[in-house]
């Protein structure tokens, strides 16, 4: 529920999960359906009319008919307390089988050259993402945690962009903690945050040292780096598209400290982070000369961020 609109998502899926030994887990869902209904205010509809199709598609009714697969490798041994690795790979194909059926049946398209089901367009894209984590255990309560994540979604015939629900975003308690949720990027775009910041590509890396303080209290020192980008140029979001020759100069950087209450089965977390490099205002990934405590972002979370 947002001031400008309400978004309702109904979902249903059927799938399989199975283990390959103690370290590997697979999941496959041949049918995963989401029905997304948007109820915008009249003022928001009027504002959307001034933007291009890339933005408008994020706030219209649509269907997602997906096929998904996930692979997870985890060699953690809770008894031994060893160093361990976590790796997840996921891929989902959305709307591609529907496209084939529509073309074979010579179905009619709407004014935006989209196929529809009962008048509602369906999303059409291929998305894949990776999540790698390494944990170096110094003691039972002290460890160094590292994460590297990458994701890309490619829209096809029936979609001009990824739907809002599947787009990548950064900021908040579990990613780039120096920014509020969905406020970072895309790219080095600088302007009024009229909409939530989302993208088709995500690159993120995090480093966090976790240590005991006293009794149930734990501490952390961390740094986060990353950003999101668009695949296609969007004139309403200049410098937001991904380009190989400059994306590395558009990586954001933050650092901070955390305080946690760890009850083994339940963890309460408070992290404070300061942006060090903001792609919207810094050039060539230089450390900002205007670092200020007033820019500190506080994030409350349940459980570890990764």
Short mmCIF file of C-alpha atoms in Angstrom, two decimals:
data_model
loop_
_atom_site.label_atom_id
_atom_site.label_comp_id
_atom_site.label_asym_id
_atom_site.label_seq_id
_atom_site.Cartn_x
_atom_site.Cartn_y
_atom_site.Cartn_z
CA UNK A 1 0.00 0.00 0.00
CA UNK A 2 1.51 3.27 -1.18
CA UNK A 3 0.18 6.85 -1.12
CA UNK A 4 -0.21 6.77 -4.92
CA UNK A 5 -1.53 3.23 -5.44
CA UNK A 6 -2.42 -0.15 -3.95
CA UNK A 7 -0.80 -3.27 -5.37
CA UNK A 8 -2.48 -6.68 -4.93
CA UNK A 9 -0.57 -9.87 -5.79
CA UNK A 10 -2.24 -13.28 -5.87
CA UNK A 11 0.09 -16.22 -6.34
CA UNK A 12 -0.04 -19.98 -6.72
CA UNK A 13 2.55 -22.54 -7.73
CA UNK A 14 3.26 -26.23 -8.01
CA UNK A 15 6.75 -27.64 -7.74
CA UNK A 16 9.26 -30.17 -6.51
CA UNK A 17 12.14 -30.02 -4.03
CA UNK A 18 14.79 -32.69 -3.56
CA UNK A 19 18.17 -33.12 -1.89
CA UNK A 20 21.31 -34.39 -3.57
CA UNK A 21 23.27 -35.60 -0.58
CA UNK A 22 23.62 -33.34 2.45
CA UNK A 23 25.03 -30.28 0.67
CA UNK A 24 22.96 -29.78 -2.48
CA UNK A 25 19.28 -28.90 -2.81
CA UNK A 26 17.24 -28.50 -6.00
CA UNK A 27 13.82 -26.96 -6.53
CA UNK A 28 11.82 -26.92 -9.74
CA UNK A 29 8.45 -25.30 -10.31
CA UNK A 30 6.93 -25.95 -13.76
CA UNK A 31 3.96 -23.72 -12.94
CA UNK A 32 4.21 -20.48 -10.94
CA UNK A 33 1.41 -17.96 -11.52
CA UNK A 34 1.12 -14.41 -10.20
CA UNK A 35 -1.82 -12.08 -10.84
CA UNK A 36 -0.95 -8.45 -10.16
CA UNK A 37 -3.67 -5.82 -9.78
CA UNK A 38 -2.85 -2.10 -9.45
CA UNK A 39 -5.33 0.47 -8.11
CA UNK A 40 -3.73 3.89 -8.74
CA UNK A 41 -5.11 7.25 -7.67
CA UNK A 42 -6.34 9.62 -10.40
CA UNK A 43 -3.44 11.97 -9.67
CA UNK A 44 -0.94 9.13 -10.09
CA UNK A 45 -2.50 8.07 -13.40
CA UNK A 46 -2.15 11.63 -14.67
CA UNK A 47 1.50 11.73 -13.59
CA UNK A 48 2.23 8.35 -15.25
CA UNK A 49 0.86 9.62 -18.57
CA UNK A 50 3.85 11.96 -18.79
CA UNK A 51 6.35 9.09 -18.69
CA UNK A 52 7.33 6.50 -21.29
CA UNK A 53 6.26 2.88 -21.54
CA UNK A 54 9.19 1.64 -19.41
CA UNK A 55 7.75 3.42 -16.38
CA UNK A 56 4.05 2.96 -17.16
CA UNK A 57 4.39 -0.84 -17.42
CA UNK A 58 5.49 -1.02 -13.79
CA UNK A 59 2.11 0.25 -12.60
CA UNK A 60 -0.41 -1.61 -14.76
CA UNK A 61 -2.25 -4.91 -14.24
CA UNK A 62 -0.35 -7.95 -15.52
CA UNK A 63 0.06 -11.71 -15.27
CA UNK A 64 3.20 -13.75 -14.63
CA UNK A 65 3.21 -17.37 -15.77
CA UNK A 66 6.64 -18.73 -14.88
CA UNK A 67 8.80 -21.83 -14.89
CA UNK A 68 11.53 -21.74 -12.22
CA UNK A 69 14.60 -23.69 -11.16
CA UNK A 70 16.92 -23.12 -8.16
CA UNK A 71 20.16 -24.82 -7.18
CA UNK A 72 21.62 -24.42 -3.66
CA UNK A 73 24.97 -25.65 -2.34
CA UNK A 74 25.67 -25.30 1.39
CA UNK A 75 28.51 -27.16 3.17
CA UNK A 76 27.99 -25.66 6.64
CA UNK A 77 28.52 -28.06 9.56
CA UNK A 78 26.83 -26.67 12.67
CA UNK A 79 28.51 -29.21 14.92
CA UNK A 80 32.10 -28.61 13.75
CA UNK A 81 31.69 -24.87 13.25
CA UNK A 82 33.81 -24.98 10.10
CA UNK A 83 34.47 -22.41 7.38
CA UNK A 84 31.75 -22.87 4.83
CA UNK A 85 30.38 -21.79 1.44
CA UNK A 86 26.82 -21.04 0.36
CA UNK A 87 25.97 -20.76 -3.34
CA UNK A 88 22.59 -20.29 -5.01
CA UNK A 89 21.76 -20.13 -8.69
CA UNK A 90 18.27 -19.40 -9.96
CA UNK A 91 16.66 -19.06 -13.37
CA UNK A 92 13.08 -18.33 -14.38
CA UNK A 93 11.40 -18.20 -17.77
CA UNK A 94 8.20 -16.17 -17.83
CA UNK A 95 5.62 -15.99 -20.62
CA UNK A 96 7.71 -17.71 -23.27
CA UNK A 97 5.46 -20.77 -23.64
CA UNK A 98 2.45 -18.44 -23.73
CA UNK A 99 4.09 -16.45 -26.52
CA UNK A 100 4.50 -19.60 -28.60
CA UNK A 101 0.86 -20.59 -28.03
CA UNK A 102 -0.38 -17.09 -28.93
CA UNK A 103 1.63 -16.98 -32.15
CA UNK A 104 0.50 -20.45 -33.23
CA UNK A 105 -3.13 -19.51 -32.60
CA UNK A 106 -2.80 -16.12 -34.39
CA UNK A 107 -4.05 -14.29 -31.30
CA UNK A 108 -4.71 -10.55 -31.50
CA UNK A 109 -2.44 -8.02 -29.79
CA UNK A 110 -3.46 -4.84 -27.97
CA UNK A 111 -2.48 -1.28 -28.90
CA UNK A 112 0.96 -1.78 -27.28
CA UNK A 113 1.63 -4.88 -29.43
CA UNK A 114 1.11 -7.18 -26.45
CA UNK A 115 -0.76 -10.46 -26.22
CA UNK A 116 -3.34 -10.52 -23.43
CA UNK A 117 -5.36 -13.03 -21.41
CA UNK A 118 -8.86 -11.73 -20.63
CA UNK A 119 -7.60 -8.26 -21.53
CA UNK A 120 -4.61 -8.37 -19.15
CA UNK A 121 -1.06 -8.42 -20.64
CA UNK A 122 1.30 -11.09 -19.37
CA UNK A 123 4.96 -10.54 -18.55
CA UNK A 124 7.60 -12.03 -20.82
CA UNK A 125 11.25 -12.24 -19.78
CA UNK A 126 14.15 -14.48 -18.79
CA UNK A 127 15.82 -13.84 -15.43
CA UNK A 128 18.82 -15.40 -13.73
CA UNK A 129 20.67 -14.55 -10.54
CA UNK A 130 23.63 -15.82 -8.49
CA UNK A 131 24.35 -15.50 -4.77
CA UNK A 132 27.76 -16.60 -3.45
CA UNK A 133 28.71 -16.41 0.24
CA UNK A 134 31.83 -17.40 2.13
CA UNK A 135 32.06 -17.57 5.93
CA UNK A 136 35.41 -17.72 7.72
CA UNK A 137 34.89 -18.95 11.26
CA UNK A 138 37.36 -17.60 13.85
CA UNK A 139 35.41 -18.97 16.81
CA UNK A 140 31.87 -20.09 17.57
CA UNK A 141 30.70 -16.48 17.88
CA UNK A 142 33.18 -14.68 15.64
CA UNK A 143 33.29 -14.88 11.84
CA UNK A 144 34.02 -12.96 8.65
CA UNK A 145 31.15 -13.11 6.15
CA UNK A 146 31.43 -12.24 2.45
CA UNK A 147 28.73 -12.12 -0.21
CA UNK A 148 28.80 -11.49 -3.97
CA UNK A 149 25.52 -11.33 -5.89
CA UNK A 150 24.66 -10.76 -9.53
CA UNK A 151 21.37 -10.78 -11.38
CA UNK A 152 20.05 -9.91 -14.84
CA UNK A 153 16.58 -9.95 -16.33
CA UNK A 154 16.01 -9.70 -20.09
CA UNK A 155 12.51 -8.66 -21.29
CA UNK A 156 11.23 -10.20 -24.51
CA UNK A 157 8.37 -9.75 -26.99
CA UNK A 158 5.46 -9.12 -24.63
CA UNK A 159 7.33 -6.90 -22.13
CA UNK A 160 9.30 -3.73 -22.62
CA UNK A 161 10.75 -3.97 -19.12
CA UNK A 162 10.77 -6.31 -16.14
CA UNK A 163 7.65 -6.12 -13.96
CA UNK A 164 8.10 -4.20 -10.73
CA UNK A 165 7.84 -7.34 -8.57
CA UNK A 166 10.74 -9.03 -10.38
CA UNK A 167 13.00 -6.03 -10.91
CA UNK A 168 16.17 -5.68 -8.87
CA UNK A 169 16.56 -3.05 -6.17
CA UNK A 170 19.08 -2.15 -3.48
CA UNK A 171 19.04 -0.35 -0.17
CA UNK A 172 17.49 -1.29 3.14
CA UNK A 173 18.34 -3.71 5.91
CA UNK A 174 19.68 -6.58 3.78
CA UNK A 175 21.73 -5.00 0.99
CA UNK A 176 23.23 -1.52 0.55
CA UNK A 177 22.62 -0.34 4.09
CA UNK A 178 23.79 3.23 3.45
CA UNK A 179 20.61 3.82 1.40
CA UNK A 180 16.96 3.43 2.21
CA UNK A 181 15.11 0.66 0.40
CA UNK A 182 14.71 1.22 -3.38
CA UNK A 183 16.53 4.56 -3.39
CA UNK A 184 19.89 3.61 -4.95
CA UNK A 185 20.41 3.94 -8.71
CA UNK A 186 19.84 3.11 -11.41
CA UNK A 187 23.39 3.78 -12.55
CA UNK A 188 24.46 7.35 -11.83
CA UNK A 189 20.98 8.79 -12.30
CA UNK A 190 20.57 12.01 -10.34
CA UNK A 191 17.17 13.57 -9.92
CA UNK A 192 13.96 13.63 -7.99
CA UNK A 193 12.96 10.20 -6.60
CA UNK A 194 9.47 10.20 -8.13
CA UNK A 195 9.33 6.39 -8.26
CA UNK A 196 11.04 3.54 -6.45
CA UNK A 197 14.43 2.83 -8.02
CA UNK A 198 14.46 -0.54 -9.81
CA UNK A 199 16.62 -2.08 -12.53
CA UNK A 200 17.22 -5.02 -14.86
CA UNK A 201 20.79 -5.70 -13.65
CA UNK A 202 22.18 -5.96 -10.12
CA UNK A 203 25.77 -6.23 -8.89
CA UNK A 204 26.43 -6.30 -5.16
CA UNK A 205 29.18 -7.37 -2.78
CA UNK A 206 29.27 -7.21 1.02
CA UNK A 207 31.88 -7.79 3.70
CA UNK A 208 31.01 -8.07 7.39
CA UNK A 209 32.99 -9.00 10.49
CA UNK A 210 30.79 -10.32 13.31
CA UNK A 211 32.11 -10.52 16.86
CA UNK A 212 30.83 -11.05 20.41
CA UNK A 213 30.48 -8.16 22.87
CA UNK A 214 28.88 -9.48 26.04
CA UNK A 215 26.37 -12.21 26.76
CA UNK A 216 23.65 -12.02 24.06
CA UNK A 217 25.06 -8.85 22.51
CA UNK A 218 26.97 -9.07 19.23
CA UNK A 219 28.68 -6.43 17.12
CA UNK A 220 29.53 -6.02 13.44
CA UNK A 221 31.69 -3.88 11.17
CA UNK A 222 30.67 -3.95 7.51
CA UNK A 223 30.99 -2.44 4.04
CA UNK A 224 28.65 -2.78 1.05
CA UNK A 225 29.29 -2.02 -2.63
CA UNK A 226 27.01 -2.30 -5.64
CA UNK A 227 24.31 -0.78 -7.82
CA UNK A 228 21.47 -1.54 -10.22
CA UNK A 229 21.17 -0.62 -13.91
CA UNK A 230 18.70 -0.60 -16.79
CA UNK A 231 19.23 -2.67 -19.92
CA UNK A 232 17.57 -0.11 -22.19
CA UNK A 233 18.15 3.62 -22.26
CA UNK A 234 15.42 5.55 -20.50
CA UNK A 235 15.36 9.29 -21.17
CA UNK A 236 13.47 9.93 -17.94
CA UNK A 237 16.34 8.22 -16.04
CA UNK A 238 19.50 9.55 -17.74
CA UNK A 239 22.74 7.63 -17.05
CA UNK A 240 20.72 4.74 -15.65
CA UNK A 241 21.58 2.21 -18.38
CA UNK A 242 24.36 -0.38 -18.07
CA UNK A 243 27.52 0.23 -20.11
CA UNK A 244 30.64 -1.93 -19.91
CA UNK A 245 32.95 1.04 -20.19
CA UNK A 246 31.58 2.90 -17.18
CA UNK A 247 29.57 0.63 -14.86
CA UNK A 248 32.56 0.20 -12.51
CA UNK A 249 32.56 3.98 -11.97
CA UNK A 250 28.91 3.78 -10.92
CA UNK A 251 29.36 1.40 -7.99
CA UNK A 252 28.10 2.78 -4.70
CA UNK A 253 29.96 2.19 -1.43
CA UNK A 254 28.92 2.43 2.20
CA UNK A 255 30.33 1.36 5.57
CA UNK A 256 28.91 1.02 9.03
CA UNK A 257 28.58 -0.74 12.35
CA UNK A 258 25.92 -3.01 13.75
CA UNK A 259 24.54 -4.06 17.13
CA UNK A 260 22.69 -7.37 17.45
CA UNK A 261 20.83 -9.34 20.11
CA UNK A 262 21.49 -13.00 19.35
CA UNK A 263 19.33 -15.60 21.11
CA UNK A 264 20.62 -18.43 18.83
CA UNK A 265 17.16 -19.18 17.43
CA UNK A 266 16.24 -15.49 17.00
CA UNK A 267 18.33 -12.42 16.18
CA UNK A 268 17.38 -8.72 16.37
CA UNK A 269 19.63 -6.42 14.37
CA UNK A 270 20.28 -2.67 14.21
CA UNK A 271 22.75 -1.41 11.57
CA UNK A 272 23.97 2.14 11.00
CA UNK A 273 25.71 2.96 7.71
CA UNK A 274 27.07 6.05 5.96
CA UNK A 275 27.32 6.41 2.14
CA UNK A 276 30.98 6.82 1.13
CA UNK A 277 30.54 6.82 -2.65
CA UNK A 278 27.24 7.89 -4.18
CA UNK A 279 27.18 7.42 -7.99
CA UNK A 280 24.57 10.15 -8.31
CA UNK A 281 26.93 12.79 -6.87
CA UNK A 282 30.48 11.34 -6.97
CA UNK A 283 32.65 11.12 -10.08
CA UNK A 284 34.81 8.13 -10.96
CA UNK A 285 33.96 6.33 -7.71
CA UNK A 286 35.86 8.88 -5.61
CA UNK A 287 35.20 8.90 -1.88
CA UNK A 288 32.78 11.71 -1.17
CA UNK A 289 34.30 14.84 0.32
CA UNK A 290 31.05 15.57 2.15
CA UNK A 291 30.82 12.49 4.40
CA UNK A 292 28.61 13.44 7.31
CA UNK A 293 27.09 11.70 10.31
CA UNK A 294 23.82 13.38 9.33
CA UNK A 295 23.67 11.04 6.31
CA UNK A 296 23.64 7.96 8.54
CA UNK A 297 20.92 5.47 7.66
CA UNK A 298 19.56 3.22 10.41
CA UNK A 299 18.19 -0.20 9.47
CA UNK A 300 16.28 -2.57 11.73
CA UNK A 301 16.24 -6.24 10.80
CA UNK A 302 15.39 -9.71 11.99
CA UNK A 303 18.14 -12.26 11.31
CA UNK A 304 21.45 -11.72 9.55
CA UNK A 305 21.44 -9.87 6.19
CA UNK A 306 23.33 -12.80 4.59
#
